[in-house]
mmCIF file of C-alpha atoms in Angstrom:
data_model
loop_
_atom_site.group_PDB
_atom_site.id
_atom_site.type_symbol
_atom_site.label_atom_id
_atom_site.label_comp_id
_atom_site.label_asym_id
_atom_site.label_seq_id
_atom_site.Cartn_x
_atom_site.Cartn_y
_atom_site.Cartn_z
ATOM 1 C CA UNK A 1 0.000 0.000 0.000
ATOM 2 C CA UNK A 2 1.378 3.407 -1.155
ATOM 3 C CA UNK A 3 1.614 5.655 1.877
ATOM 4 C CA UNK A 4 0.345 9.491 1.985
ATOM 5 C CA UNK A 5 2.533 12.008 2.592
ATOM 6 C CA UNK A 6 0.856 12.312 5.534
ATOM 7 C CA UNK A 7 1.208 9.017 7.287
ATOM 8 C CA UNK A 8 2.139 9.702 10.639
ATOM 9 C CA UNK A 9 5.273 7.603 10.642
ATOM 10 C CA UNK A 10 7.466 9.713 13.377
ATOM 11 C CA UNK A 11 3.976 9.585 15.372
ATOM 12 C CA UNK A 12 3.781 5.949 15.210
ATOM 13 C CA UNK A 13 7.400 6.007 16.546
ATOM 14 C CA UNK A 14 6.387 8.005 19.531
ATOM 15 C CA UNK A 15 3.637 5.920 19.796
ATOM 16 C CA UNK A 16 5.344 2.467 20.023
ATOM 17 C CA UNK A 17 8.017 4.255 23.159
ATOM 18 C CA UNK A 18 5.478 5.461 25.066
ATOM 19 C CA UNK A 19 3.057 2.084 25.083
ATOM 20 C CA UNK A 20 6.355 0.339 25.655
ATOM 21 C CA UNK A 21 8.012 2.153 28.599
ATOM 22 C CA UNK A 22 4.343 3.189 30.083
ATOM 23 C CA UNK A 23 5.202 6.844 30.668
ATOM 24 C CA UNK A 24 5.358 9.860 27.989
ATOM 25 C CA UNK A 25 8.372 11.426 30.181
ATOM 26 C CA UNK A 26 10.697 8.347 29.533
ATOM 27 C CA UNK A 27 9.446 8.062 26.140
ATOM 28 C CA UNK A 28 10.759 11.802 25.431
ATOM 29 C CA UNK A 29 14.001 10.771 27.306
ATOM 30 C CA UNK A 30 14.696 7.873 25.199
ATOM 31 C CA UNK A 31 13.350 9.393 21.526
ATOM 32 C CA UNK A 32 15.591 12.998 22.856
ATOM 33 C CA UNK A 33 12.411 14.769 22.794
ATOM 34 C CA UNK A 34 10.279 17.387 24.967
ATOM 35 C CA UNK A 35 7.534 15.591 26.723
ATOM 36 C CA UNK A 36 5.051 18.178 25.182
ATOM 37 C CA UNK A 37 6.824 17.081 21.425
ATOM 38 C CA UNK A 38 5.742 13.663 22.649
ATOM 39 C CA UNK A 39 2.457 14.532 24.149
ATOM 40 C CA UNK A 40 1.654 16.807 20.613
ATOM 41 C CA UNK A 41 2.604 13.518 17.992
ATOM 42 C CA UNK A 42 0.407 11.220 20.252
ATOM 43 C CA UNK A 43 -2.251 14.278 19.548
ATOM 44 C CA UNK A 44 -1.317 13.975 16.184
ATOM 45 C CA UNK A 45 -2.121 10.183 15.614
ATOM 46 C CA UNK A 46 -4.988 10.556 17.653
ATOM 47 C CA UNK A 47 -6.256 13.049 14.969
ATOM 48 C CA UNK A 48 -5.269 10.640 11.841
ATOM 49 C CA UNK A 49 -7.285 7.548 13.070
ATOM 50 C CA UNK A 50 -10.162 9.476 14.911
ATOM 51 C CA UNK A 51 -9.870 7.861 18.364
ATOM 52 C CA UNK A 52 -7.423 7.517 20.888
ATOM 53 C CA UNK A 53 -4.940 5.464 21.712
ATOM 54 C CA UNK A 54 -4.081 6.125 25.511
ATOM 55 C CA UNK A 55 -6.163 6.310 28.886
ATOM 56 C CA UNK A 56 -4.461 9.054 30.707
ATOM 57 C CA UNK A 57 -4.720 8.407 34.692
ATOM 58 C CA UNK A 58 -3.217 10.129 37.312
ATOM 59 C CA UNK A 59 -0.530 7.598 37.871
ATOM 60 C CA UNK A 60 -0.998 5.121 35.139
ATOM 61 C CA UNK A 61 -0.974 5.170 31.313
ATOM 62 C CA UNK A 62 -3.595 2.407 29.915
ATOM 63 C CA UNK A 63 -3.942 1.819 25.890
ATOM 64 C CA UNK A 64 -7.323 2.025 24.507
ATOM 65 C CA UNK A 65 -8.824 -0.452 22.245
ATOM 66 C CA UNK A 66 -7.640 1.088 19.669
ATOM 67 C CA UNK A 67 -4.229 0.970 21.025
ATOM 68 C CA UNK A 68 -4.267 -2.607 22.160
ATOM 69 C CA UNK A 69 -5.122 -3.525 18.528
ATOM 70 C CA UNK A 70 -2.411 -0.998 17.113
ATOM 71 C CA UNK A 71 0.460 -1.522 18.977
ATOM 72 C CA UNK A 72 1.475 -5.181 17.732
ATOM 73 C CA UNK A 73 1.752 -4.470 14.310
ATOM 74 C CA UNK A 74 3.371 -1.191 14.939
ATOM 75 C CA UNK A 75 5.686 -3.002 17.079
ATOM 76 C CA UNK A 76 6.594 -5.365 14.498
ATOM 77 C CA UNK A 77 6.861 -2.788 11.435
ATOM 78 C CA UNK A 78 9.470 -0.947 13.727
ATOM 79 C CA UNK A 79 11.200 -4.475 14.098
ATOM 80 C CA UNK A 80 10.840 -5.264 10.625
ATOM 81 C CA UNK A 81 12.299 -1.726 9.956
ATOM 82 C CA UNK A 82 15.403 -2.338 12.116
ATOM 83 C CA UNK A 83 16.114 -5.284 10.324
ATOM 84 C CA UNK A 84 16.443 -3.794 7.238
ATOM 85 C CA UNK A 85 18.728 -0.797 8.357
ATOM 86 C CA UNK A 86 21.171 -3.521 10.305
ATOM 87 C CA UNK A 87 21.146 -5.564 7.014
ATOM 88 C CA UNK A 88 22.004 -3.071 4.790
ATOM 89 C CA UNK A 89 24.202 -1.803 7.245
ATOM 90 C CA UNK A 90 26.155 -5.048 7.365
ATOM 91 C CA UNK A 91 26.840 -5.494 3.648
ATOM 92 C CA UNK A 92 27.960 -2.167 3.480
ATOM 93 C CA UNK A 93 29.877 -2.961 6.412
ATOM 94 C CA UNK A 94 31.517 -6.571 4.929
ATOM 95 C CA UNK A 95 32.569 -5.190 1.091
ATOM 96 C CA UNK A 96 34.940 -2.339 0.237
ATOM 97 C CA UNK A 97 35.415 -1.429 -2.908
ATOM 98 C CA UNK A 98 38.558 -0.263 -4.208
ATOM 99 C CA UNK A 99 39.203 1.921 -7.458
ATOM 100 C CA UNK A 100 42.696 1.847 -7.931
ATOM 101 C CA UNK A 101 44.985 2.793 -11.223
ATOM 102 C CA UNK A 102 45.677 -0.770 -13.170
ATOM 103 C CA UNK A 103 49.359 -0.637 -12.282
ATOM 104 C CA UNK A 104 49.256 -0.045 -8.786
ATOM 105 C CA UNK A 105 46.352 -2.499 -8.711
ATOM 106 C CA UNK A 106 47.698 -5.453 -10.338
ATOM 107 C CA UNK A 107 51.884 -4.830 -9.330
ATOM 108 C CA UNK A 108 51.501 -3.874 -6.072
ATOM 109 C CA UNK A 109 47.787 -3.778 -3.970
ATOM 110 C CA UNK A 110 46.072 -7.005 -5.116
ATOM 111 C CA UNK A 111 49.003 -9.566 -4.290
ATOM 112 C CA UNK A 112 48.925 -7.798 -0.673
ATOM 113 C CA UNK A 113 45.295 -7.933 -0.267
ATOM 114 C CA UNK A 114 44.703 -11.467 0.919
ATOM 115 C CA UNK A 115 47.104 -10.170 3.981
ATOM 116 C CA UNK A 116 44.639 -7.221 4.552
ATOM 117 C CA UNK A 117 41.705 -10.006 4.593
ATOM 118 C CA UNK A 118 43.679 -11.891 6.994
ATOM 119 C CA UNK A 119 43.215 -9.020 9.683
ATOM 120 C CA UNK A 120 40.047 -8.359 8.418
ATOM 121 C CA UNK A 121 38.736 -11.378 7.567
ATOM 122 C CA UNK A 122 34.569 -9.714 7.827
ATOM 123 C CA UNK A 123 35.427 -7.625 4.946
ATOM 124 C CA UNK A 124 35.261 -8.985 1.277
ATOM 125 C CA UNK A 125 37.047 -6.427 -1.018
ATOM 126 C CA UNK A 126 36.366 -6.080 -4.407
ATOM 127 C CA UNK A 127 39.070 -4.498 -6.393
ATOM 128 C CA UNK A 128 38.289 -2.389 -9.642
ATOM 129 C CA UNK A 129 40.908 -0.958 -12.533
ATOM 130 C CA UNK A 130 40.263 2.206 -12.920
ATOM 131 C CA UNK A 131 42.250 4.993 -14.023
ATOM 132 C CA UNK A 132 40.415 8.451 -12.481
ATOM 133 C CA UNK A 133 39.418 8.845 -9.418
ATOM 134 C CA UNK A 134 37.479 11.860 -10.057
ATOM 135 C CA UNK A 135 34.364 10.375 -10.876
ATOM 136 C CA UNK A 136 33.361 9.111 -7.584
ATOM 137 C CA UNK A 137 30.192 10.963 -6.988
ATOM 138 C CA UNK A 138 29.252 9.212 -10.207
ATOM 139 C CA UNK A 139 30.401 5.520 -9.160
ATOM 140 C CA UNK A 140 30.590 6.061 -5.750
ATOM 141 C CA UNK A 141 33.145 3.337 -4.531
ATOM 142 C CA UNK A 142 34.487 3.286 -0.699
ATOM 143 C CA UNK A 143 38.132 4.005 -1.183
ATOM 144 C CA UNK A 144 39.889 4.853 -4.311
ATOM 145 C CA UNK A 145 44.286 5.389 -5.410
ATOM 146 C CA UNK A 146 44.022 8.775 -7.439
ATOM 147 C CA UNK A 147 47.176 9.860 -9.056
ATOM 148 C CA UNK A 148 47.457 14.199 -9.095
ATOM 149 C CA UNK A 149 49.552 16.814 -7.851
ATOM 150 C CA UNK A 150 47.296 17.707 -5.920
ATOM 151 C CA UNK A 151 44.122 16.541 -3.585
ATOM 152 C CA UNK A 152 40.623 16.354 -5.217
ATOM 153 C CA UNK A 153 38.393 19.452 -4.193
ATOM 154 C CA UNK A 154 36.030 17.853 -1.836
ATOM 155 C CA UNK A 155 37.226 14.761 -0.606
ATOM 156 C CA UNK A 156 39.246 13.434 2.054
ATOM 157 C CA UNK A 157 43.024 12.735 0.619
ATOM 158 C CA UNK A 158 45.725 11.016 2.116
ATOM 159 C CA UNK A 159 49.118 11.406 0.664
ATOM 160 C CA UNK A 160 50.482 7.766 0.485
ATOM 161 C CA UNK A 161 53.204 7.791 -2.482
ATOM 162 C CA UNK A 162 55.375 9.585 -4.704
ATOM 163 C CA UNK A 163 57.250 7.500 -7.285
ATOM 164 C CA UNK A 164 60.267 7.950 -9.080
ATOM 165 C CA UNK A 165 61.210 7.021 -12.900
ATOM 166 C CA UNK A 166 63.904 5.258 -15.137
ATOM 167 C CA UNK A 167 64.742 4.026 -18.685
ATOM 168 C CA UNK A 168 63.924 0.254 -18.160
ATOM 169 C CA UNK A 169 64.011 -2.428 -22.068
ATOM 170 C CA UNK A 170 64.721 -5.895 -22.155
ATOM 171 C CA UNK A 171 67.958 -7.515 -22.440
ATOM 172 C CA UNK A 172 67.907 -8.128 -25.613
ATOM 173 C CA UNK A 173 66.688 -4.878 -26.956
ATOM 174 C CA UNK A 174 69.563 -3.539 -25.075
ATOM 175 C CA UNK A 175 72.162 -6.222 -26.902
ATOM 176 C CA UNK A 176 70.764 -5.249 -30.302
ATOM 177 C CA UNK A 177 72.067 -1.961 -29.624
ATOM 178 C CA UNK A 178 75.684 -3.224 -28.623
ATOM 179 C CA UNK A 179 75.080 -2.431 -24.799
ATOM 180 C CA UNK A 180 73.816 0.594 -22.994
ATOM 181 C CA UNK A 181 76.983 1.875 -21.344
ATOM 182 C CA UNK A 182 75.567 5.610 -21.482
ATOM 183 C CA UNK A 183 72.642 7.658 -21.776
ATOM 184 C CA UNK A 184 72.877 8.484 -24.853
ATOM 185 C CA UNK A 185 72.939 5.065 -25.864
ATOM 186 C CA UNK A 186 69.491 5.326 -25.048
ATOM 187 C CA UNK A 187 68.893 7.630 -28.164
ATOM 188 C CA UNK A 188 69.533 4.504 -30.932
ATOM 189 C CA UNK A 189 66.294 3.034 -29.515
ATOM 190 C CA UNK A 190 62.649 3.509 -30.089
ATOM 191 C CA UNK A 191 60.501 4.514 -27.490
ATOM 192 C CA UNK A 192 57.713 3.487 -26.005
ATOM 193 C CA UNK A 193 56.800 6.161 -23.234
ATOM 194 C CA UNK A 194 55.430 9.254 -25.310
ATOM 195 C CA UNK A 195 58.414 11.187 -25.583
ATOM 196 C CA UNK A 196 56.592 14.355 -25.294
ATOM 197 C CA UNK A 197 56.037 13.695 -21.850
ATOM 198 C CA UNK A 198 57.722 14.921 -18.457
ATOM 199 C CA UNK A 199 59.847 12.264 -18.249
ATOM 200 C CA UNK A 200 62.394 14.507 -20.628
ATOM 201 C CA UNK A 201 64.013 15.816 -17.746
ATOM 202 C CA UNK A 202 65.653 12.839 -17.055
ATOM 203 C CA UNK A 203 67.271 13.129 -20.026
ATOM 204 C CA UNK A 204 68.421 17.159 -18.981
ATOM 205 C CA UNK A 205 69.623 15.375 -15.783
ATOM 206 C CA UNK A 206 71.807 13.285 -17.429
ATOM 207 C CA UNK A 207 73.002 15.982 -19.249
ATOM 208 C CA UNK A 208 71.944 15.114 -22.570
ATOM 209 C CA UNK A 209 69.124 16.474 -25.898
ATOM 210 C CA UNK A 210 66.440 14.350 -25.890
ATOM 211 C CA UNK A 211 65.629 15.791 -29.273
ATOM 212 C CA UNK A 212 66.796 12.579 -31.577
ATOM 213 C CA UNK A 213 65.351 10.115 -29.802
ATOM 214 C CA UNK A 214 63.162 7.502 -32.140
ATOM 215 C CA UNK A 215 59.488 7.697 -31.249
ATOM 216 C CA UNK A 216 57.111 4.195 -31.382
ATOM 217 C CA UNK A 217 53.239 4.847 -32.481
ATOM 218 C CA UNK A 218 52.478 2.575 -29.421
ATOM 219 C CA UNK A 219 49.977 4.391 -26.522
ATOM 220 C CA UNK A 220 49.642 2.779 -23.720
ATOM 221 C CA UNK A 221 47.832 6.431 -22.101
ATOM 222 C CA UNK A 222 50.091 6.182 -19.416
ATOM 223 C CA UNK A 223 49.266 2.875 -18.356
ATOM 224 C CA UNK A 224 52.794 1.668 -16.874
ATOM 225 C CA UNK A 225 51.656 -1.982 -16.875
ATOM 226 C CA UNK A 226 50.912 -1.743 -20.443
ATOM 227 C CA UNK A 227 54.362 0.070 -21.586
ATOM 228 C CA UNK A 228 56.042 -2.488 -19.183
ATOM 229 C CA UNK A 229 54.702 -5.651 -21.493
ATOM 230 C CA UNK A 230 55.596 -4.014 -24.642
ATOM 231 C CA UNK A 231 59.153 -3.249 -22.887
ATOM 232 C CA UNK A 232 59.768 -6.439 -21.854
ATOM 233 C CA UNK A 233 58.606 -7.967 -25.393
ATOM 234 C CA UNK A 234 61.432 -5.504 -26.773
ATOM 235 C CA UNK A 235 59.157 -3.375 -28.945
ATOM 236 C CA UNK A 236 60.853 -0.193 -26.981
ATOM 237 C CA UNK A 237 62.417 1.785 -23.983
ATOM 238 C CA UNK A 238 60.025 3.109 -21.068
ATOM 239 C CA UNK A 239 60.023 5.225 -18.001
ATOM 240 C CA UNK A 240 59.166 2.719 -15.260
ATOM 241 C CA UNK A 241 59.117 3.187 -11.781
ATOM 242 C CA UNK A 242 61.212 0.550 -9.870
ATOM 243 C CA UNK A 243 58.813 -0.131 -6.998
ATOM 244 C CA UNK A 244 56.531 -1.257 -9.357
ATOM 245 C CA UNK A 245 58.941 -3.487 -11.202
ATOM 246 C CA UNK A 246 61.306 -4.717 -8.565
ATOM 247 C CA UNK A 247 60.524 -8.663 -9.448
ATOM 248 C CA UNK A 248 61.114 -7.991 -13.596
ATOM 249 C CA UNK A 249 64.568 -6.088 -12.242
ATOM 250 C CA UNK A 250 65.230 -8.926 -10.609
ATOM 251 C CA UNK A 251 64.226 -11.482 -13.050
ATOM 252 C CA UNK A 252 65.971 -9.423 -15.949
ATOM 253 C CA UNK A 253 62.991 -9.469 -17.532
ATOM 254 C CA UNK A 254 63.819 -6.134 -17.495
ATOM 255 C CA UNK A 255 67.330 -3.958 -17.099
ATOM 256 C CA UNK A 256 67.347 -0.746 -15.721
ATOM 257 C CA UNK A 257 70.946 0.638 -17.477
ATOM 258 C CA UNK A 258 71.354 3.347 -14.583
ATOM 259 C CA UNK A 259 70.394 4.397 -11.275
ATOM 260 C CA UNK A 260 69.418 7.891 -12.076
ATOM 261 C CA UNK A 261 65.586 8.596 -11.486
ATOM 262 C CA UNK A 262 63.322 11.783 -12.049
ATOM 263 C CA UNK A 263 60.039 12.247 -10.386
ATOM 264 C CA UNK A 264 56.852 13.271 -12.535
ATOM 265 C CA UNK A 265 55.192 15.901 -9.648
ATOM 266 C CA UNK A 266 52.847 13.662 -9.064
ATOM 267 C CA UNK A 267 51.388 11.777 -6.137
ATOM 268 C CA UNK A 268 49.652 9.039 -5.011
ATOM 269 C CA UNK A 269 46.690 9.458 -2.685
ATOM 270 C CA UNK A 270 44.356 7.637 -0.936
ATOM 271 C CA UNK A 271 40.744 9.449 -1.226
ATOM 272 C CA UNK A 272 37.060 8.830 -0.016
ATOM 273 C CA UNK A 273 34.176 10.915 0.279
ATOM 274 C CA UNK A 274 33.986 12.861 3.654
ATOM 275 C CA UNK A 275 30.340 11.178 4.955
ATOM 276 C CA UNK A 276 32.606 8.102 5.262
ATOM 277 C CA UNK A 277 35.013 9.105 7.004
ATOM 278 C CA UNK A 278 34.504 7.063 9.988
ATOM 279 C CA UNK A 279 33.707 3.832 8.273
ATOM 280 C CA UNK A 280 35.297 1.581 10.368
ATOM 281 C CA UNK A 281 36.241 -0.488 7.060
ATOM 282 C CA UNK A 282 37.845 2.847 5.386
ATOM 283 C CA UNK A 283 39.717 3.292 8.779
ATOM 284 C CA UNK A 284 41.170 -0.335 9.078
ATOM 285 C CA UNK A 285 42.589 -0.228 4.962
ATOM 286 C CA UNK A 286 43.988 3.079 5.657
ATOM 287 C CA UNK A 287 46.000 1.847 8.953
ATOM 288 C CA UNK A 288 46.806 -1.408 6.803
ATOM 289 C CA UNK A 289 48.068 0.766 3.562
ATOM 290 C CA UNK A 290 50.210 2.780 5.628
ATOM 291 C CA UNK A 291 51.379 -0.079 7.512
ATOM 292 C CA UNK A 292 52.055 -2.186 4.097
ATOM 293 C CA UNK A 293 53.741 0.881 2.404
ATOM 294 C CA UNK A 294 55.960 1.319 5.029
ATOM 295 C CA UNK A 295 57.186 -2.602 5.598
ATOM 296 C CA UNK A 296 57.811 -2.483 2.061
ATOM 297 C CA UNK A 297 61.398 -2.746 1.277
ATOM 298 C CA UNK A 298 60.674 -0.455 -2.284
ATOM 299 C CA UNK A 299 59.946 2.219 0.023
ATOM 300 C CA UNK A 300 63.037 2.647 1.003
ATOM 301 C CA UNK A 301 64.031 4.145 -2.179
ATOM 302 C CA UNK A 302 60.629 5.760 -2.668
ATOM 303 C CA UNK A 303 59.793 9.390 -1.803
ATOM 304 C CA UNK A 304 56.897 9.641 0.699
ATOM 305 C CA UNK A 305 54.593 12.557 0.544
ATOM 306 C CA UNK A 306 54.073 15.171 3.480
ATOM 307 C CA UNK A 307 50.828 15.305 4.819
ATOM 308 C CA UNK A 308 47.947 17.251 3.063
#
């Protein structure tokens, strides 16, 4: 049945506390209301059904007939009510949902998850690839990595990461090219990274033009995962970071010709929208992310961000 706009819901509410505790004073205690706000939305449900619902005595409080045959069911559509709230409650309480960039999802967060489970074994996570963070009002996840150089307007950010970036190609790319011994080695080879990007101060660092250097047609959008498969397959050079990469270092999947590294003024953050602030889900990933960041042994090459 479609309810008016009129249905006396909050009166039913006041209703069900005073039947129950016998006593419109410890009704408004419990509900945090006047006893005259309580004594004016019995008056209102009295109006709606046309009778009323309480004998008022001088020291008791004794429901009418009308009461007695109101008060179960409003007892149970209260219950019912609860239910619902604690259920919904509880699956928003059991799932987080991660948006995270596809790199730092796949290289770094999901193979540490199942040790986040293991403290928090009543939350499922469900990870997502996602580039931008800045449509969360739109998909509205719990947590999400968002990669700027600065925090979104209107959303809790917590610095976690700044990275730093290297020439990394395959062995044999590097062979073909009789060695890298020197940066400008670097120049005989194609490209994968776009070689319009920031990364060209590396090059300024090292002390040499950047200006010859052979471009690919590959665009990977800045998806390091990407560039790092075509790398490793030999089709190119590309500006990795080693934290991501550390096992494909070590592997020699991929090289990593020298230990100079140039940031890209950009930083890693951890952001969720204020109202959830004191999810007790959002809080226990945050203390875990720190935590895992910081046992990393990566780190200890890594930058980490002040504060916002």
């Amino acid at each position: 049945m479609k309810l008016s706009r009129r249905f006396p819901l909050h009166a039913l509410r006041v209703f069900e506390a005073v039947a129950r505790l016998e006593n419109f004073t410890r009704a408004a205690e419990e509900l945090g209301m006047t006893q005259t706000a309580v004594s004016y939305q019995i008056k209102l449900l009295e109006d709606h059904l046309g009778d009323t619902v309480f004998l008022r005595k001088p020291r008791a409080l004794q429901l009418t007939e009308t009461g007695r045959r109101l008060l179960p069911k409003v007892t149970e559509a209260f219950t019912l009510l609860g239910d619902a709230v604690q259920s919904a409650r509880s699956i928003a309480d059991e799932t987080l949902e991660i948006h995270s960039p596809p790199t730092f999802a796949s290289h770094w967060l999901s193979p540490r998850l199942v040790a986040f489970q293991a403290q928090h074994p009543q939350i499922a996570v469900r990870l997502l690839r996602q580039m931008d963070a800045t449509d969360q009002q739109r998909t509205a996840p719990d947590v999400a990595i968002h990669i700027a150089s600065e925090p979104l307007d209107g959303m809790i950010c917590h610095p976690i990461l700044r990275l730093e970036y290297s020439p990394m190609l395959a062995p044999r790319l590097a062979e073909s090219a009789g060695g890298i011994r020197e940066p400008a080695d670097l120049l005989r080879l194609p490209w994968i990274s776009d070689t319009r990007g920031w990364w060209r101060e590396w090059f300024e660092a090292a002390g040499i033009d950047p200006a010859p250097i052979r471009r690919t047609t590959l665009n990977a959008l800045g998806a390091l995962d990407l560039e790092a498969k075509a790398a490793i397959a030999g089709h190119g050079v590309a500006m990795l970071s080693p934290f991501f990469f550390g096992d494909e270092l070590a592997t020699e999947r991929l090289v990593q010709p020298f230990d100079l590294c140039v940031g890209d003024g950009k930083i890693y953050w951890l952001v969720y929208q204020p109202a959830r602030r004191n999810a007790p889900k959002i809080k226990a990933f945050h203390v875990w992310l720190q935590s895992a960041l910081a046992q990393d042994p990566a780190m200890k090459a890594v930058e980490t961000p002040p504060a916002a």
